[in-house]
Amino acid sequence: MGAADVWLGVLQATTLIAVLVLLYRPLGDYMARVYTGARDLRAERGIYRLIGVDPTSEQTWRAYARSVLAFSVVGLLLLYLLQRIQQVLPLSLGLPAVPEPLAFNTAASFVANTNWQSYSPEQTMGHLVQLAGLAVQNFTSAAVGIAVAIALVRGFARRGSATIGNFWVDLIRGLVRLLLPLAVLSALALILGGVAQNLSGFTDVHTVAGAAQSIPGGPVASQEAIKLLGTNGGGFYNANSAHPFENPAPWTNLLEILLILAIPFALPRTFGRIVGDHRQGYAIAAVMGTIFLVSLFALSALELGGGGTATQAAGAAMEGKEQRFGILGSTLFGTASTLTSTGAVNAMHDSFTPLGGMMPMINMMLGEVAPGGVGSGLYGMLILAVIAVFVGGLLVGRTPEYLGKRLGPREIKLASLYILVTPTLVLAGTALSFAIPPIRADVEKTSILNPGPHGLSEVLYAFTSAANNNGSAFAGLTANTPWLNTALGVAMLLGRFIPIVFVLALAGSLAQQQHVPETAGTLPTHRPQFVGLLIAVSVVVTALTYFPVLTLGPLAEGLVR
C-alpha cells in the first residue's frame, strides 16, 4: 500500500471528524428541543389520538419500561408473522416463507436493534417484508433506544419527580421529527451516489466471462439510510455495504460512515443541554472520541502491517476488502460500525488479520459506547460514568455524586447489574456452544469454517455481536442452524431489554432525588482528570472480563506465526 493511499485515508478520517464537529452543536441542540418542547405537531397529535395516548400525562419508570417492552413484543410478533406468510404477500418475488427458527432469530434481531442476519437477504426476503418489516423496525428500534437515553437524562435533570416522561411521546417525536426527515434526506443523497432504489425483481444477465447471473433490485437506498442513521446494520444484500448497489464509491462510503456516527456523537450535546451544563456533554464526547481514535489507529496499524507471510508478500492485507475502499476505508468503516451498534460492514472481518480481527470484537466488548448506538451509546456511557464517579469517590474518600445526585447502594447496584448482563450472555453462550456434546458436534461440523483458535473467534464474535446488539459477523460462521438461531436470538433480546430495564430503574431512582449542592468534596466530572478516569474504567472493566477468552481465540491465533 502506497503513501498516497495512506494520506487519502488520513484525509477521509480528518474530513469525517471535521463534519462531526460541525454537526455536534446544531444536531445536539435540535434533539434537545425535540424531546423537551412543550408543543406537539399536528401529525403527532393525530397519532396520539389514533393509539389512545394522552401526551400530557407522564409515566413512572415502571410504566415507561412496560410500554417499551409491550411495544417491542408487538413488533416482534408482527415481524415474525410477516416472514411466516411471506409467500402469499405482494412483492414476495416468489420466495417461500421464512423457516420458524430463522424467522424468530430475524424478528428478535431487528426488534433489538441488532440486525444480525444469518441468511442471504436478497434470496430470503421479498420486497414487502424488507419494507414493511425490516425497514420499519429499523426506525422503531432506533427510536426506542433514543427514548430510553432521554429518560435517563431526565432522571439526572429532574428533582423530586416520580416520573421520567412519556414513552409514547418520546417514541413518536423521535420518529416524526428526527429519524424520518434525516432518513429521507440521506436516502436521496445515496440515490444520487448510485445506490439502487426500485421495486424490480430479479434480472438475468450474462457476465463478461459468459456465465449467467440473476441480479435482484429493490428499495435499497431507503433501507440503507435508516440502517445507518439508526445504527441498525441490516443489509439489503448479503455483502452488506461492500455491495456496489449499497455502497458504490469511496465518497458514499464516507457518507455512510458519517450517517452511522452523526446522531450518537451529537447526543452528548443533547445530554449537556438538558442537564443544564454543556461541559458535561463535552466530557462525555471527549471520552467517546478518544476511544474511537485509539481503536481506529490500532485497527489501521494492524491491517497495514499485515499479519502473516502471505499478506506481507502480497504487499497488503486486502483479502475480504473492496479495492474501491482500500484498507483504511475499510478500517474506518469497521471501527465506526463496531463502536456503534450498527453491524454494517464494507469488508469481511473474518478476513482481517488475526489481531486486526480482534479489534472489532474488543470494540463491541467495550459495550459500544464510543459513541455507541443511537441512545444506547449515551446511556451505556452514563452508566460507566456512574461507576467511574463511585470508583473516584473510593480513591479519594469523597461522597459519590454525579450531576447533583447521590449515588447510593441502589444506584450502584443497578449500574453494576447493567455492566454484568452482556458479558454473562457472551461468555455463557460461547461456553454452551462447546460444553454440550451434541451442540458442540453440530457447531464444529456445520457452523465453523476454520477450526482451531479462529473457529473459537468466530463463535465468540457471534455471541459478542448478538448480546451487544451489534449485528456484524466474522462471515466465516454458518449461523443458520437451530442452535445458533435460537441461542443468538435469545442473547439479542436479553442483551437489549434487560439493560434497558436497569437503565429506566436508575432513571426513576435519580429523578426522585433532590439536587445536592456542590461542595469541596464533590468530584468534578467535566475536567480532563475525570475524562481519563472514565476511559480507564471503560477499558479495565472490559479487559478483566474478556481477556481470558481473547487469549484462547484471536490472541492465540495472532501471536503464533
Coordinates of C-alpha atoms in Angstrom, one line a residue:
M1 CA 0.0 0.0 0.0
G2 CA 1.5 3.3 -1.1
A3 CA 2.0 6.5 0.8
A4 CA -0.7 8.2 -1.4
D5 CA -3.3 5.6 -0.1
V6 CA -2.3 6.3 3.5
W7 CA -2.7 10.1 3.0
L8 CA -6.0 9.5 1.4
G9 CA -7.1 7.5 4.4
V10 CA -5.9 10.3 6.7
L11 CA -7.8 12.8 4.7
Q12 CA -11.0 10.7 4.9
A13 CA -10.7 10.4 8.7
T14 CA -9.9 14.1 9.0
T15 CA -12.9 15.1 6.9
L16 CA -15.2 12.9 8.9
I17 CA -14.0 14.3 12.2
A18 CA -14.4 17.9 10.9
V19 CA -18.0 17.3 9.8
L20 CA -18.9 15.6 13.1
V21 CA -17.5 18.6 15.0
L22 CA -19.6 20.9 12.9
L23 CA -22.8 18.8 13.4
Y24 CA -22.2 18.4 17.2
R25 CA -23.9 21.6 18.3
P26 CA -26.8 22.1 15.9
L27 CA -27.8 18.5 15.8
G28 CA -27.4 18.0 19.5
D29 CA -29.4 21.2 20.3
Y30 CA -32.1 20.2 17.9
M31 CA -32.5 16.8 19.5
A32 CA -32.8 18.5 22.9
R33 CA -35.6 20.7 21.6
V34 CA -37.3 17.6 20.1
Y35 CA -37.5 15.9 23.5
T36 CA -38.1 18.9 25.8
G37 CA -40.5 21.0 23.7
A38 CA -44.0 21.6 25.1
R39 CA -45.9 21.7 21.8
D40 CA -46.8 18.7 19.6
L41 CA -47.0 18.8 15.8
R42 CA -50.4 18.2 14.2
A43 CA -49.3 14.9 12.8
E44 CA -48.1 13.8 16.2
R45 CA -51.5 14.8 17.8
G46 CA -53.2 12.6 15.2
I47 CA -51.1 9.6 16.0
Y48 CA -51.7 10.1 19.8
R49 CA -55.5 10.1 19.2
L50 CA -55.2 7.0 17.0
I51 CA -53.3 5.0 19.6
G52 CA -55.2 6.4 22.6
V53 CA -52.3 8.2 24.3
D54 CA -52.6 11.4 26.4
P55 CA -49.3 13.3 25.5
T56 CA -49.6 15.5 28.6
S57 CA -49.5 12.6 31.0
E58 CA -46.2 11.2 32.3
Q59 CA -45.1 7.7 33.4
T60 CA -43.2 6.3 36.3
W61 CA -40.1 4.3 35.3
R62 CA -42.1 1.1 35.7
A63 CA -44.9 2.3 33.4
Y64 CA -42.2 3.5 30.9
A65 CA -40.5 0.1 31.0
R66 CA -43.8 -1.7 30.5
S67 CA -44.5 0.5 27.5
V68 CA -41.1 -0.2 26.0
L69 CA -41.5 -4.0 26.4
A70 CA -45.1 -4.1 25.2
F71 CA -44.3 -2.1 22.1
S72 CA -41.3 -4.3 21.3
V73 CA -43.2 -7.6 21.9
V74 CA -45.9 -6.4 19.4
G75 CA -43.1 -5.6 16.9
L76 CA -41.5 -9.0 17.4
L77 CA -44.8 -10.8 16.7
L78 CA -45.7 -8.8 13.7
L79 CA -42.3 -9.2 12.1
Y80 CA -42.3 -12.9 12.8
L81 CA -45.8 -13.1 11.2
L82 CA -44.8 -11.2 8.1
Q83 CA -41.9 -13.6 7.5
R84 CA -44.0 -16.7 8.0
I85 CA -46.7 -15.6 5.5
Q86 CA -44.3 -14.1 3.0
Q87 CA -45.3 -16.4 0.2
V88 CA -48.8 -15.0 0.0
L89 CA -47.8 -11.3 0.2
P90 CA -47.4 -8.9 -2.7
L91 CA -43.8 -8.3 -3.9
S92 CA -42.7 -11.6 -2.4
L93 CA -40.6 -12.3 -5.6
G94 CA -41.8 -15.9 -5.5
L95 CA -39.8 -16.5 -2.3
P96 CA -41.2 -19.0 0.2
A97 CA -42.0 -18.4 3.9
V98 CA -39.0 -18.0 6.2
P99 CA -38.5 -21.1 8.4
E100 CA -39.5 -20.8 12.0
P101 CA -36.1 -20.7 13.7
L102 CA -34.7 -18.2 11.2
A103 CA -37.9 -16.1 11.4
F104 CA -37.6 -15.9 15.2
N105 CA -33.9 -15.0 15.0
T106 CA -34.6 -12.3 12.4
A107 CA -37.5 -10.8 14.3
A108 CA -35.6 -10.7 17.6
S109 CA -32.6 -9.2 15.7
F110 CA -34.4 -6.3 14.2
V111 CA -36.6 -5.5 17.2
A112 CA -33.5 -5.5 19.4
N113 CA -31.7 -3.0 17.1
T114 CA -29.2 -5.8 16.3
N115 CA -30.0 -6.7 12.7
W116 CA -28.0 -9.9 12.8
Q117 CA -28.6 -11.7 9.5
S118 CA -27.8 -15.4 9.3
Y119 CA -29.2 -15.6 5.8
S120 CA -28.8 -14.0 2.4
P121 CA -31.3 -11.2 2.4
E122 CA -31.8 -11.0 -1.4
Q123 CA -32.5 -14.7 -1.5
T124 CA -34.7 -14.9 1.6
M125 CA -36.8 -11.7 1.9
G126 CA -39.3 -10.3 -0.6
H127 CA -39.6 -6.5 -1.0
L128 CA -42.7 -6.2 1.2
V129 CA -41.1 -7.9 4.1
Q130 CA -38.0 -5.8 3.6
L131 CA -40.1 -2.6 3.5
A132 CA -43.0 -3.2 6.0
G133 CA -41.0 -5.5 8.3
L134 CA -37.3 -4.9 8.4
A135 CA -37.2 -1.2 7.5
V136 CA -40.0 -0.3 9.9
Q137 CA -38.1 -2.0 12.8
N138 CA -35.0 -0.1 11.8
F139 CA -37.0 3.1 12.6
T140 CA -38.8 2.0 15.7
S141 CA -35.9 0.2 17.4
A142 CA -33.7 3.2 16.9
A143 CA -36.4 5.5 18.3
V144 CA -36.8 3.2 21.4
G145 CA -33.0 3.5 22.1
I146 CA -33.0 7.3 21.9
A147 CA -36.2 7.4 24.1
V148 CA -34.5 5.3 26.8
A149 CA -31.4 7.5 26.8
I150 CA -33.6 10.7 27.1
A151 CA -35.4 9.1 30.0
L152 CA -32.1 8.5 31.8
V153 CA -31.0 12.1 31.1
R154 CA -34.3 13.3 32.6
G155 CA -33.5 11.3 35.7
F156 CA -30.4 13.3 36.2
A157 CA -32.1 16.6 35.4
R158 CA -35.2 16.3 37.5
R159 CA -35.7 16.9 41.2
G160 CA -38.1 15.1 43.4
S161 CA -40.0 13.7 40.4
A162 CA -41.9 10.4 40.4
T163 CA -42.0 10.4 36.5
I164 CA -39.4 10.3 33.7
G165 CA -41.5 11.3 30.7
N166 CA -43.9 9.5 28.4
F167 CA -42.5 6.7 26.2
W168 CA -45.1 7.1 23.5
V169 CA -44.4 10.8 23.2
D170 CA -40.6 10.2 23.1
L171 CA -41.1 7.4 20.5
I172 CA -43.3 9.4 18.2
R173 CA -41.2 12.6 18.4
G174 CA -38.1 10.6 17.6
L175 CA -39.7 9.1 14.6
V176 CA -41.5 12.1 13.2
R177 CA -39.1 14.9 13.9
L178 CA -35.7 13.2 13.8
L179 CA -35.4 9.8 12.1
L180 CA -37.9 10.2 9.2
P181 CA -36.6 13.6 8.0
L182 CA -33.0 12.6 8.2
A183 CA -33.7 9.3 6.5
V184 CA -35.4 10.9 3.6
L185 CA -32.5 13.3 3.0
S186 CA -30.0 10.6 3.4
A187 CA -31.8 8.3 1.0
L188 CA -31.9 11.0 -1.6
A189 CA -28.1 11.6 -1.2
L190 CA -27.5 7.8 -1.6
I191 CA -29.6 7.6 -4.7
L192 CA -27.6 10.5 -6.2
G193 CA -24.5 8.4 -5.4
G194 CA -25.8 5.4 -7.3
V195 CA -27.4 3.3 -4.6
A196 CA -30.3 1.3 -6.1
Q197 CA -33.9 2.3 -5.3
N198 CA -36.7 0.4 -7.2
L199 CA -39.2 -2.4 -6.9
S200 CA -37.8 -4.6 -9.6
G201 CA -37.3 -8.3 -9.1
F202 CA -34.5 -10.5 -10.4
T203 CA -32.8 -9.5 -13.7
D204 CA -30.9 -12.2 -15.6
V205 CA -27.7 -11.0 -17.2
H206 CA -24.6 -12.5 -18.7
T207 CA -21.2 -11.7 -17.2
V208 CA -18.0 -10.8 -19.0
A209 CA -16.9 -14.3 -18.6
G210 CA -20.0 -15.6 -20.2
A211 CA -21.7 -17.0 -17.1
A212 CA -25.4 -16.4 -16.3
Q213 CA -26.2 -14.3 -13.2
S214 CA -29.5 -13.2 -11.6
I215 CA -29.3 -9.8 -10.0
P216 CA -32.0 -8.6 -7.7
G217 CA -33.1 -5.0 -7.5
G218 CA -35.1 -3.4 -4.7
P219 CA -35.7 -0.4 -2.4
V220 CA -32.1 -0.3 -1.2
A221 CA -31.4 3.4 -0.6
S222 CA -34.4 3.9 1.7
Q223 CA -33.4 0.9 3.8
E224 CA -29.7 1.8 3.7
A225 CA -30.4 5.3 5.0
I226 CA -32.2 4.2 8.2
K227 CA -30.0 1.2 8.7
L228 CA -27.1 3.6 9.1
L229 CA -28.8 6.5 10.8
G230 CA -30.4 4.2 13.3
T231 CA -27.2 2.2 13.9
N232 CA -29.1 -0.9 12.8
G233 CA -26.9 -2.5 10.2
G234 CA -29.1 -5.0 8.3
G235 CA -28.1 -5.0 4.7
F236 CA -30.4 -5.4 1.7
Y237 CA -27.8 -7.7 0.2
N238 CA -25.7 -10.4 1.8
A239 CA -22.5 -8.5 1.1
N240 CA -24.0 -5.6 3.0
S241 CA -22.2 -2.2 2.5
A242 CA -19.5 -4.0 0.4
H243 CA -22.1 -4.5 -2.3
P244 CA -21.9 -1.9 -5.1
F245 CA -25.7 -1.4 -5.1
E246 CA -25.5 -0.4 -1.4
N247 CA -22.2 1.4 -1.4
P248 CA -20.9 2.3 -4.9
A249 CA -18.0 4.6 -4.4
P250 CA -15.4 6.0 -1.9
W251 CA -17.5 9.2 -1.2
T252 CA -20.6 7.2 -0.5
N253 CA -18.5 5.1 1.8
L254 CA -17.5 8.2 3.8
L255 CA -21.1 9.4 3.7
E256 CA -22.3 6.1 5.2
I257 CA -19.8 6.3 8.0
L258 CA -21.0 9.9 8.7
L259 CA -24.6 8.7 8.9
I260 CA -23.6 6.0 11.4
L261 CA -21.8 8.4 13.7
A262 CA -23.9 11.6 13.4
I263 CA -26.6 11.0 16.0
P264 CA -24.5 9.1 18.6
F265 CA -21.8 11.7 18.6
A266 CA -24.3 14.6 18.9
L267 CA -26.3 13.1 21.8
P268 CA -23.7 14.2 24.4
R269 CA -24.6 17.7 23.4
T270 CA -28.3 16.9 24.0
F271 CA -27.4 15.5 27.4
G272 CA -25.4 18.6 28.4
R273 CA -28.2 20.9 27.3
I274 CA -31.0 19.0 29.1
V275 CA -29.0 18.8 32.4
G276 CA -28.0 22.4 32.1
D277 CA -24.2 22.0 31.8
H278 CA -22.7 21.8 28.4
R279 CA -19.3 20.9 30.0
Q280 CA -20.7 17.5 30.9
G281 CA -21.6 16.9 27.3
Y282 CA -18.1 17.8 26.2
A283 CA -16.6 15.4 28.7
I284 CA -18.7 12.5 27.5
A285 CA -17.9 13.4 23.9
A286 CA -14.2 13.6 24.7
V287 CA -14.3 10.1 26.2
M288 CA -16.1 8.7 23.1
G289 CA -13.8 10.5 20.7
T290 CA -10.6 9.4 22.4
I291 CA -11.6 5.7 22.5
F292 CA -12.8 5.9 18.8
L293 CA -9.5 7.4 17.6
V294 CA -7.3 4.9 19.6
S295 CA -9.3 2.0 18.2
L296 CA -9.2 3.3 14.6
F297 CA -5.4 3.8 14.9
A298 CA -4.9 0.3 16.3
L299 CA -7.0 -1.5 13.7
S300 CA -5.5 0.5 10.8
A301 CA -1.9 -0.2 12.0
L302 CA -2.6 -3.9 12.4
E303 CA -4.2 -4.2 8.9
L304 CA -1.5 -2.0 7.3
G305 CA 1.2 -4.1 8.9
G306 CA -0.3 -7.4 7.7
G307 CA -0.4 -10.4 9.9
G308 CA 1.4 -13.2 8.2
T309 CA 3.8 -14.2 5.5
A310 CA 1.2 -14.3 2.7
T311 CA -0.2 -10.8 3.4
Q312 CA 3.3 -9.3 3.7
A313 CA 4.4 -11.0 0.5
A314 CA 1.3 -9.6 -1.3
G315 CA 2.1 -6.1 -0.1
A316 CA -1.2 -5.5 1.7
A317 CA -3.9 -7.4 3.7
M318 CA -6.6 -6.9 1.0
E319 CA -8.3 -10.3 1.4
G320 CA -12.0 -9.6 2.1
K321 CA -11.7 -5.9 1.3
E322 CA -13.1 -3.9 -1.6
Q323 CA -10.4 -2.4 -3.9
R324 CA -12.5 0.8 -4.2
F325 CA -12.3 1.4 -0.4
G326 CA -8.9 0.1 0.3
I327 CA -7.5 -0.8 3.8
L328 CA -8.1 2.5 5.5
G329 CA -11.6 3.0 4.1
S330 CA -12.4 -0.5 5.4
T331 CA -10.8 0.0 8.9
L332 CA -12.6 3.4 9.3
F333 CA -16.0 1.8 8.4
G334 CA -15.3 -1.3 10.6
T335 CA -14.3 0.9 13.6
A336 CA -17.4 3.0 13.2
S337 CA -19.8 0.1 12.8
T338 CA -18.5 -1.9 15.8
L339 CA -18.0 1.0 18.2
T340 CA -21.7 1.7 17.5
S341 CA -24.4 -0.9 17.3
T342 CA -24.6 -0.7 13.6
G343 CA -23.1 -4.0 12.5
A344 CA -22.9 -2.9 8.8
V345 CA -19.7 -4.0 7.1
N346 CA -17.9 -2.9 3.9
A347 CA -15.2 -5.6 4.4
M348 CA -15.3 -9.1 5.8
H349 CA -14.0 -9.0 9.4
D350 CA -13.3 -12.8 9.2
S351 CA -10.6 -11.9 6.6
F352 CA -8.9 -9.3 8.8
T353 CA -5.5 -10.2 10.2
P354 CA -5.9 -12.2 13.4
L355 CA -5.1 -9.3 15.7
G356 CA -6.9 -6.9 13.4
G357 CA -10.0 -9.1 13.7
M358 CA -9.7 -8.8 17.4
M359 CA -10.2 -5.0 17.4
P360 CA -13.9 -5.1 16.2
M361 CA -14.5 -7.7 18.8
I362 CA -13.0 -5.5 21.5
N363 CA -15.0 -2.5 20.3
M364 CA -18.2 -4.5 20.9
M365 CA -16.9 -5.8 24.2
L366 CA -16.4 -2.2 25.4
G367 CA -20.2 -2.0 25.4
E368 CA -20.3 0.0 22.2
V369 CA -20.1 3.3 23.9
A370 CA -17.7 5.3 21.7
P371 CA -20.1 6.6 20.5
G372 CA -22.3 3.6 20.7
G373 CA -25.7 3.0 19.1
V374 CA -28.4 5.7 18.9
G375 CA -29.4 6.2 22.5
S376 CA -27.8 3.0 23.8
G377 CA -24.3 4.5 23.4
L378 CA -25.2 7.5 25.6
Y379 CA -27.0 5.6 28.3
G380 CA -24.2 3.0 28.3
M381 CA -21.5 5.7 28.7
L382 CA -23.6 7.4 31.5
I383 CA -23.7 4.0 33.3
L384 CA -19.9 3.8 33.1
A385 CA -19.8 7.4 34.3
V386 CA -21.7 6.4 37.4
I387 CA -19.2 3.6 38.0
A388 CA -16.3 6.0 37.5
V389 CA -17.7 8.5 40.0
F390 CA -18.1 5.7 42.5
V391 CA -14.6 4.5 41.9
G392 CA -13.2 8.1 42.1
G393 CA -15.0 8.6 45.4
L394 CA -13.5 5.5 46.8
L395 CA -10.0 6.5 45.7
V396 CA -10.1 10.0 47.3
G397 CA -12.6 9.4 50.1
R398 CA -15.3 11.6 48.6
T399 CA -19.1 11.0 48.6
P400 CA -20.0 9.7 45.1
E401 CA -22.2 12.3 43.5
Y402 CA -22.9 12.9 39.8
L403 CA -24.7 15.9 38.4
G404 CA -26.1 16.8 41.8
K405 CA -27.4 13.2 42.5
R406 CA -26.1 11.0 45.3
L407 CA -25.0 7.6 44.1
G408 CA -26.1 5.2 46.9
P409 CA -26.3 1.4 47.1
R410 CA -29.4 1.2 44.9
E411 CA -27.8 3.3 42.1
I412 CA -24.5 1.4 42.2
K413 CA -26.3 -2.0 42.2
L414 CA -28.3 -1.1 39.1
A415 CA -25.2 0.2 37.3
S416 CA -23.3 -2.9 38.2
L417 CA -26.1 -5.2 37.0
Y418 CA -26.2 -3.3 33.8
I419 CA -22.4 -3.9 33.3
L420 CA -22.7 -7.7 34.0
V421 CA -25.6 -8.5 31.6
T422 CA -23.8 -8.6 28.3
P423 CA -20.5 -10.4 29.4
T424 CA -22.7 -13.1 31.0
L425 CA -24.6 -13.6 27.8
V426 CA -21.5 -13.6 25.6
L427 CA -19.4 -16.0 27.8
A428 CA -22.3 -18.3 28.6
G429 CA -23.4 -18.5 25.0
T430 CA -19.9 -19.3 23.8
A431 CA -19.3 -21.8 26.6
L432 CA -22.6 -23.7 26.0
S433 CA -21.8 -23.9 22.3
F434 CA -18.7 -26.0 23.2
A435 CA -19.7 -27.6 26.5
I436 CA -22.8 -29.6 25.5
P437 CA -21.6 -32.5 23.3
P438 CA -24.4 -32.6 20.7
I439 CA -24.3 -28.9 20.3
R440 CA -20.5 -28.8 20.1
A441 CA -20.6 -31.5 17.4
D442 CA -23.1 -29.5 15.4
V443 CA -21.2 -26.3 15.8
E444 CA -17.8 -27.8 14.9
K445 CA -19.2 -29.8 11.9
T446 CA -21.8 -27.4 10.4
S447 CA -21.0 -23.8 11.6
I448 CA -17.3 -23.3 12.0
L449 CA -15.4 -22.9 8.7
N450 CA -11.9 -22.6 10.2
P451 CA -11.2 -24.9 13.2
G452 CA -8.8 -24.1 16.0
P453 CA -8.4 -20.7 17.6
H454 CA -10.1 -19.0 14.6
G455 CA -13.1 -21.2 15.0
L456 CA -13.4 -20.1 18.6
S457 CA -13.1 -16.5 17.5
E458 CA -16.0 -17.0 15.0
V459 CA -18.3 -18.2 17.8
L460 CA -17.1 -15.7 20.3
Y461 CA -17.6 -12.9 17.8
A462 CA -21.2 -14.1 17.1
F463 CA -22.3 -14.0 20.7
T464 CA -20.4 -10.8 21.3
S465 CA -22.2 -9.2 18.4
A466 CA -25.6 -10.6 19.4
A467 CA -25.5 -9.8 23.1
N468 CA -24.2 -6.2 22.4
N469 CA -26.8 -5.7 19.8
N470 CA -24.3 -5.0 17.0
G471 CA -25.2 -7.5 14.3
S472 CA -21.9 -7.8 12.4
A473 CA -20.4 -11.2 11.8
F474 CA -17.0 -12.7 11.1
A475 CA -18.6 -14.1 8.0
G476 CA -16.9 -17.5 8.4
L477 CA -19.6 -18.9 10.6
T478 CA -22.7 -20.7 9.4
A479 CA -25.3 -19.4 11.9
N480 CA -28.5 -20.6 10.2
T481 CA -28.8 -23.6 12.4
P482 CA -31.4 -24.4 15.1
W483 CA -29.0 -23.9 18.0
L484 CA -27.4 -20.6 16.8
N485 CA -30.7 -19.2 15.6
T486 CA -32.3 -19.8 19.0
A487 CA -29.3 -19.0 21.2
L488 CA -28.3 -15.8 19.4
G489 CA -32.0 -14.7 19.2
V490 CA -32.3 -15.1 23.0
A491 CA -29.0 -13.3 23.5
M492 CA -30.1 -10.4 21.4
L493 CA -33.4 -10.0 23.3
L494 CA -31.9 -10.3 26.7
G495 CA -28.9 -8.2 25.8
R496 CA -31.3 -5.4 24.7
F497 CA -34.1 -5.3 27.1
I498 CA -32.6 -6.4 30.5
P499 CA -30.2 -3.5 30.4
I500 CA -33.0 -1.1 29.3
V501 CA -35.0 -2.1 32.4
F502 CA -31.9 -1.4 34.7
V503 CA -31.4 2.0 32.9
L504 CA -35.0 3.0 33.4
A505 CA -34.9 1.9 37.1
L506 CA -31.8 4.0 37.6
A507 CA -33.6 6.9 35.9
G508 CA -36.5 6.6 38.2
S509 CA -34.3 6.4 41.3
L510 CA -32.3 9.5 40.2
A511 CA -35.4 11.5 39.3
Q512 CA -36.9 11.1 42.8
Q513 CA -33.8 12.7 44.4
Q514 CA -33.5 16.4 45.2
H515 CA -30.4 18.2 43.9
V516 CA -27.4 18.0 46.1
P517 CA -25.3 21.3 46.1
E518 CA -21.7 21.0 45.1
T519 CA -19.2 21.1 48.0
A520 CA -15.4 20.9 48.3
G521 CA -15.8 17.2 48.4
T522 CA -17.7 16.9 45.1
L523 CA -15.7 15.2 42.4
P524 CA -15.6 17.4 39.3
T525 CA -16.9 15.5 36.3
H526 CA -16.1 17.9 33.5
R527 CA -12.4 18.1 33.8
P528 CA -9.7 16.1 31.9
Q529 CA -9.0 14.1 35.1
F530 CA -12.5 12.6 35.0
V531 CA -12.3 12.0 31.3
G532 CA -9.1 10.0 31.9
L533 CA -10.8 8.1 34.8
L534 CA -13.8 7.3 32.7
I535 CA -11.7 6.0 29.8
A536 CA -9.7 3.8 32.3
V537 CA -12.9 2.4 33.9
S538 CA -14.3 1.6 30.4
V539 CA -11.2 -0.3 29.3
V540 CA -10.4 -2.0 32.6
V541 CA -13.9 -3.4 33.1
T542 CA -13.7 -4.9 29.6
A543 CA -10.2 -6.2 29.9
L544 CA -10.8 -8.0 33.2
T545 CA -14.0 -9.6 31.8
Y546 CA -12.9 -10.8 28.4
F547 CA -9.1 -11.1 28.4
P548 CA -9.1 -14.8 29.3
V549 CA -11.3 -15.8 26.4
L550 CA -9.5 -13.5 24.0
T551 CA -6.2 -15.3 24.8
L552 CA -7.8 -18.6 23.5
G553 CA -9.1 -17.0 20.3
P554 CA -7.7 -14.1 18.4
L555 CA -4.6 -13.6 20.6
A556 CA -3.6 -17.2 20.3
E557 CA -4.0 -17.1 16.6
G558 CA -2.3 -13.7 16.2
L559 CA 0.7 -14.4 18.4
V560 CA 1.6 -17.7 16.7
R561 CA 3.3 -17.3 13.4

